[in-house]
């Protein structure tokens, strides 16, 4: 019975861990890598598209990313474009970014909830006073492996037609058409073109898969080390 419970708790722990790693991968890609936005802006000639110098564009980006994390109350960001001072974001863009921030903060809240569930799983295993050095890593390995296979299949499907699934994503998570921006009037679509999104999704996926492989590696090490002492 204890063994079954350990497997159940291990699989729950692993799925929560995968969600934590996924949202952390998103955060790592867009917040933790120095110079990422500057490199992407240079790659896609974004400064020319919006008639801004790189320093001003990066300042706007910093304000936008702070807003998404809830560290800024609004997106009224004055800047200089083509030698003219103006607000970077218009009303439609601001409304859309409110929706985006809701998703982002929702993801952070979900990650926090998953961490709490993971901690609860470990506490329950501790209170059961069971030897789980072998069983628990096996359960986490199974859960992580299943998640990895599902994620790999999803990534392959998306790679066959990124634009199609990019649109589908927006239709699934946004219940309005505010995300359908016009490059001639909306600057947001000009600073994050489709190529930027595909690069960022690839980066997030790479960080996520490496993280899963790291978890699987730890599980295999523990199984090899304690396999002979299975309870």
CSV table of C-alpha atoms in Angstrom, one decimal:
chain,number,residue,atom,x,y,z
A,1,UNK,CA,0.0,0.0,0.0
A,2,UNK,CA,2.8,2.4,0.9
A,3,UNK,CA,4.5,1.6,-2.3
A,4,UNK,CA,1.4,2.5,-4.3
A,5,UNK,CA,1.0,5.7,-2.4
A,6,UNK,CA,4.7,6.6,-3.0
A,7,UNK,CA,4.2,6.1,-6.8
A,8,UNK,CA,1.0,8.1,-6.7
A,9,UNK,CA,2.7,11.0,-4.8
A,10,UNK,CA,5.8,10.7,-7.0
A,11,UNK,CA,3.7,11.1,-10.2
A,12,UNK,CA,1.7,14.0,-8.8
A,13,UNK,CA,5.1,15.6,-7.7
A,14,UNK,CA,6.6,15.1,-11.2
A,15,UNK,CA,3.6,16.6,-13.1
A,16,UNK,CA,3.7,19.6,-10.8
A,17,UNK,CA,7.4,19.8,-11.3
A,18,UNK,CA,7.0,19.8,-15.0
A,19,UNK,CA,4.6,22.7,-14.8
A,20,UNK,CA,7.0,24.6,-12.6
A,21,UNK,CA,9.8,24.0,-15.0
A,22,UNK,CA,7.7,25.1,-18.0
A,23,UNK,CA,6.7,28.4,-16.5
A,24,UNK,CA,10.2,28.9,-15.2
A,25,UNK,CA,11.6,28.2,-18.7
A,26,UNK,CA,9.3,31.0,-20.0
A,27,UNK,CA,10.5,33.4,-17.4
A,28,UNK,CA,14.2,32.4,-18.0
A,29,UNK,CA,13.9,33.0,-21.7
A,30,UNK,CA,12.4,36.5,-21.6
A,31,UNK,CA,13.8,37.8,-18.2
A,32,UNK,CA,17.1,36.0,-17.3
A,33,UNK,CA,19.1,36.0,-20.6
A,34,UNK,CA,21.2,39.2,-20.9
A,35,UNK,CA,20.9,40.9,-24.2
A,36,UNK,CA,18.2,38.6,-25.6
A,37,UNK,CA,15.8,41.3,-26.8
A,38,UNK,CA,18.7,43.4,-28.2
A,39,UNK,CA,20.0,40.4,-30.2
A,40,UNK,CA,16.5,39.7,-31.6
A,41,UNK,CA,15.8,43.3,-32.4
A,42,UNK,CA,19.0,43.5,-34.3
A,43,UNK,CA,18.3,40.2,-36.1
A,44,UNK,CA,14.9,41.5,-37.4
A,45,UNK,CA,15.8,45.1,-37.9
A,46,UNK,CA,13.2,46.2,-35.4
A,47,UNK,CA,14.7,49.6,-34.8
A,48,UNK,CA,14.2,50.5,-38.5
A,49,UNK,CA,10.6,49.2,-38.4
A,50,UNK,CA,9.7,51.5,-35.6
A,51,UNK,CA,12.1,54.4,-36.3
A,52,UNK,CA,13.7,54.2,-32.9
A,53,UNK,CA,17.3,53.9,-31.6
A,54,UNK,CA,18.1,50.7,-29.7
A,55,UNK,CA,18.4,52.4,-26.3
A,56,UNK,CA,14.9,53.8,-26.4
A,57,UNK,CA,13.5,50.6,-27.8
A,58,UNK,CA,15.1,48.6,-25.0
A,59,UNK,CA,13.7,51.0,-22.4
A,60,UNK,CA,10.2,50.5,-23.8
A,61,UNK,CA,10.8,46.8,-23.6
A,62,UNK,CA,11.9,47.0,-20.0
A,63,UNK,CA,8.8,48.9,-19.1
A,64,UNK,CA,6.6,46.3,-20.9
A,65,UNK,CA,8.3,43.4,-19.2
A,66,UNK,CA,7.9,45.0,-15.8
A,67,UNK,CA,4.2,45.5,-16.5
A,68,UNK,CA,3.7,41.9,-17.4
A,69,UNK,CA,5.2,40.9,-14.1
A,70,UNK,CA,3.0,43.2,-12.2
A,71,UNK,CA,5.8,45.6,-11.3
A,72,UNK,CA,4.3,48.5,-13.2
A,73,UNK,CA,0.7,49.6,-13.0
A,74,UNK,CA,0.2,50.7,-16.6
A,75,UNK,CA,1.6,50.8,-20.1
A,76,UNK,CA,1.7,54.5,-20.7
A,77,UNK,CA,5.2,54.6,-21.9
A,78,UNK,CA,6.4,57.9,-23.6
A,79,UNK,CA,9.3,57.6,-26.0
A,80,UNK,CA,10.8,59.1,-29.2
A,81,UNK,CA,10.0,57.7,-32.6
A,82,UNK,CA,11.2,59.2,-35.7
A,83,UNK,CA,12.3,62.2,-33.8
A,84,UNK,CA,8.8,62.8,-32.4
A,85,UNK,CA,7.8,62.3,-28.7
A,86,UNK,CA,4.7,60.1,-28.3
A,87,UNK,CA,3.2,57.3,-26.4
A,88,UNK,CA,4.5,54.0,-27.7
A,89,UNK,CA,1.4,51.9,-27.0
A,90,UNK,CA,-2.0,52.8,-28.2
A,91,UNK,CA,-5.3,51.9,-26.6
A,92,UNK,CA,-5.8,48.7,-28.4
A,93,UNK,CA,-2.3,47.5,-27.6
A,94,UNK,CA,-2.7,48.4,-24.0
A,95,UNK,CA,-6.0,46.4,-23.8
A,96,UNK,CA,-4.3,43.4,-25.4
A,97,UNK,CA,-1.4,43.6,-23.0
A,98,UNK,CA,-3.8,43.6,-20.1
A,99,UNK,CA,-4.9,40.2,-21.3
A,100,UNK,CA,-1.4,39.0,-21.7
A,101,UNK,CA,-0.5,40.1,-18.2
A,102,UNK,CA,-3.4,38.2,-16.9
A,103,UNK,CA,-2.1,35.0,-18.5
A,104,UNK,CA,1.4,35.7,-17.3
A,105,UNK,CA,0.4,36.4,-13.7
A,106,UNK,CA,-1.9,33.4,-13.9
A,107,UNK,CA,1.0,31.2,-14.9
A,108,UNK,CA,3.1,32.5,-12.0
A,109,UNK,CA,0.2,31.8,-9.6
A,110,UNK,CA,-0.1,28.3,-11.0
A,111,UNK,CA,3.6,27.7,-10.6
A,112,UNK,CA,3.3,28.8,-6.9
A,113,UNK,CA,0.4,26.4,-6.4
A,114,UNK,CA,2.4,23.6,-7.9
A,115,UNK,CA,5.3,24.2,-5.7
A,116,UNK,CA,3.0,24.0,-2.7
A,117,UNK,CA,1.6,20.7,-3.9
A,118,UNK,CA,5.1,19.4,-4.4
A,119,UNK,CA,6.0,20.4,-0.9
A,120,UNK,CA,2.9,18.7,0.4
A,121,UNK,CA,3.8,15.5,-1.4
A,122,UNK,CA,7.2,15.5,0.2
A,123,UNK,CA,5.7,16.2,3.7
A,124,UNK,CA,3.3,13.3,3.3
A,125,UNK,CA,6.1,11.0,2.3
A,126,UNK,CA,8.1,12.1,5.3
A,127,UNK,CA,5.2,11.6,7.7
A,128,UNK,CA,4.7,8.1,6.3
A,129,UNK,CA,8.2,7.3,7.4
A,130,UNK,CA,8.8,5.2,4.3
A,131,UNK,CA,12.1,4.5,2.5
A,132,UNK,CA,11.4,6.1,-0.8
A,133,UNK,CA,14.9,6.5,-2.2
A,134,UNK,CA,14.2,4.0,-5.0
A,135,UNK,CA,10.4,4.1,-5.4
A,136,UNK,CA,9.9,7.9,-5.4
A,137,UNK,CA,12.6,8.5,-8.1
A,138,UNK,CA,11.1,5.8,-10.3
A,139,UNK,CA,7.7,7.5,-10.0
A,140,UNK,CA,9.2,10.9,-10.8
A,141,UNK,CA,11.0,9.3,-13.7
A,142,UNK,CA,7.8,7.9,-15.2
A,143,UNK,CA,5.9,11.1,-14.8
A,144,UNK,CA,8.7,13.2,-16.2
A,145,UNK,CA,9.2,10.8,-19.1
A,146,UNK,CA,5.5,10.9,-20.0
A,147,UNK,CA,5.5,14.7,-19.9
A,148,UNK,CA,8.7,14.8,-22.0
A,149,UNK,CA,7.1,12.6,-24.7
A,150,UNK,CA,3.9,14.6,-24.7
A,151,UNK,CA,5.9,17.9,-25.0
A,152,UNK,CA,8.1,16.5,-27.7
A,153,UNK,CA,5.0,15.5,-29.7
A,154,UNK,CA,3.5,18.9,-29.2
A,155,UNK,CA,6.7,20.6,-30.3
A,156,UNK,CA,6.9,18.5,-33.4
A,157,UNK,CA,3.3,19.3,-34.4
A,158,UNK,CA,3.8,23.1,-33.8
A,159,UNK,CA,7.0,23.0,-35.9
A,160,UNK,CA,5.1,21.8,-38.9
A,161,UNK,CA,3.1,25.0,-39.2
A,162,UNK,CA,4.1,27.6,-36.6
A,163,UNK,CA,1.9,30.4,-37.9
A,164,UNK,CA,-1.2,28.1,-37.8
A,165,UNK,CA,-0.6,27.1,-34.2
A,166,UNK,CA,0.4,30.6,-33.2
A,167,UNK,CA,-3.0,31.8,-34.3
A,168,UNK,CA,-4.7,28.8,-32.6
A,169,UNK,CA,-3.0,29.6,-29.4
A,170,UNK,CA,-4.3,33.2,-29.4
A,171,UNK,CA,-7.8,32.0,-30.2
A,172,UNK,CA,-7.7,29.5,-27.3
A,173,UNK,CA,-6.4,31.9,-24.7
A,174,UNK,CA,-7.8,35.3,-25.8
A,175,UNK,CA,-11.6,35.8,-25.9
A,176,UNK,CA,-11.4,38.8,-28.2
A,177,UNK,CA,-9.7,40.0,-31.3
A,178,UNK,CA,-7.4,42.5,-29.7
A,179,UNK,CA,-4.4,40.3,-30.5
A,180,UNK,CA,-5.0,40.9,-34.2
A,181,UNK,CA,-2.8,44.0,-34.6
A,182,UNK,CA,-2.1,46.2,-37.6
A,183,UNK,CA,1.6,46.8,-38.4
A,184,UNK,CA,0.7,50.2,-39.8
A,185,UNK,CA,-0.8,51.5,-36.6
A,186,UNK,CA,0.3,49.2,-33.8
A,187,UNK,CA,3.9,49.2,-32.8
A,188,UNK,CA,3.7,46.1,-30.7
A,189,UNK,CA,3.4,43.8,-33.7
A,190,UNK,CA,6.5,45.5,-35.2
A,191,UNK,CA,8.8,44.9,-32.2
A,192,UNK,CA,7.7,41.3,-31.8
A,193,UNK,CA,7.4,39.9,-35.4
A,194,UNK,CA,6.6,36.2,-36.0
A,195,UNK,CA,10.3,35.4,-36.2
A,196,UNK,CA,10.8,36.8,-32.7
A,197,UNK,CA,8.0,34.6,-31.4
A,198,UNK,CA,9.3,31.4,-33.2
A,199,UNK,CA,12.8,32.1,-31.8
A,200,UNK,CA,11.5,32.6,-28.3
A,201,UNK,CA,9.3,29.5,-28.4
A,202,UNK,CA,12.3,27.5,-29.6
A,203,UNK,CA,14.4,28.9,-26.7
A,204,UNK,CA,11.7,28.2,-24.1
A,205,UNK,CA,11.4,24.7,-25.5
A,206,UNK,CA,15.1,24.1,-25.3
A,207,UNK,CA,15.4,25.3,-21.7
A,208,UNK,CA,12.4,23.2,-20.8
A,209,UNK,CA,13.7,20.0,-22.4
A,210,UNK,CA,17.1,20.4,-20.9
A,211,UNK,CA,15.5,20.9,-17.5
A,212,UNK,CA,13.5,17.7,-17.9
A,213,UNK,CA,16.6,15.8,-19.0
A,214,UNK,CA,18.3,17.1,-15.9
A,215,UNK,CA,15.5,15.8,-13.7
A,216,UNK,CA,15.5,12.4,-15.5
A,217,UNK,CA,19.3,12.2,-15.0
A,218,UNK,CA,19.0,12.8,-11.3
A,219,UNK,CA,16.2,10.1,-11.1
A,220,UNK,CA,18.4,7.6,-13.0
A,221,UNK,CA,21.3,8.4,-10.7
A,222,UNK,CA,19.2,7.8,-7.6
A,223,UNK,CA,17.7,4.6,-8.9
A,224,UNK,CA,21.2,3.3,-9.8
A,225,UNK,CA,22.6,4.3,-6.4
A,226,UNK,CA,19.7,3.0,-4.2
A,227,UNK,CA,18.2,0.3,-6.5
A,228,UNK,CA,19.6,-2.5,-4.5
A,229,UNK,CA,18.0,-1.1,-1.3
A,230,UNK,CA,14.5,-0.9,-2.7
A,231,UNK,CA,11.9,-1.2,0.0
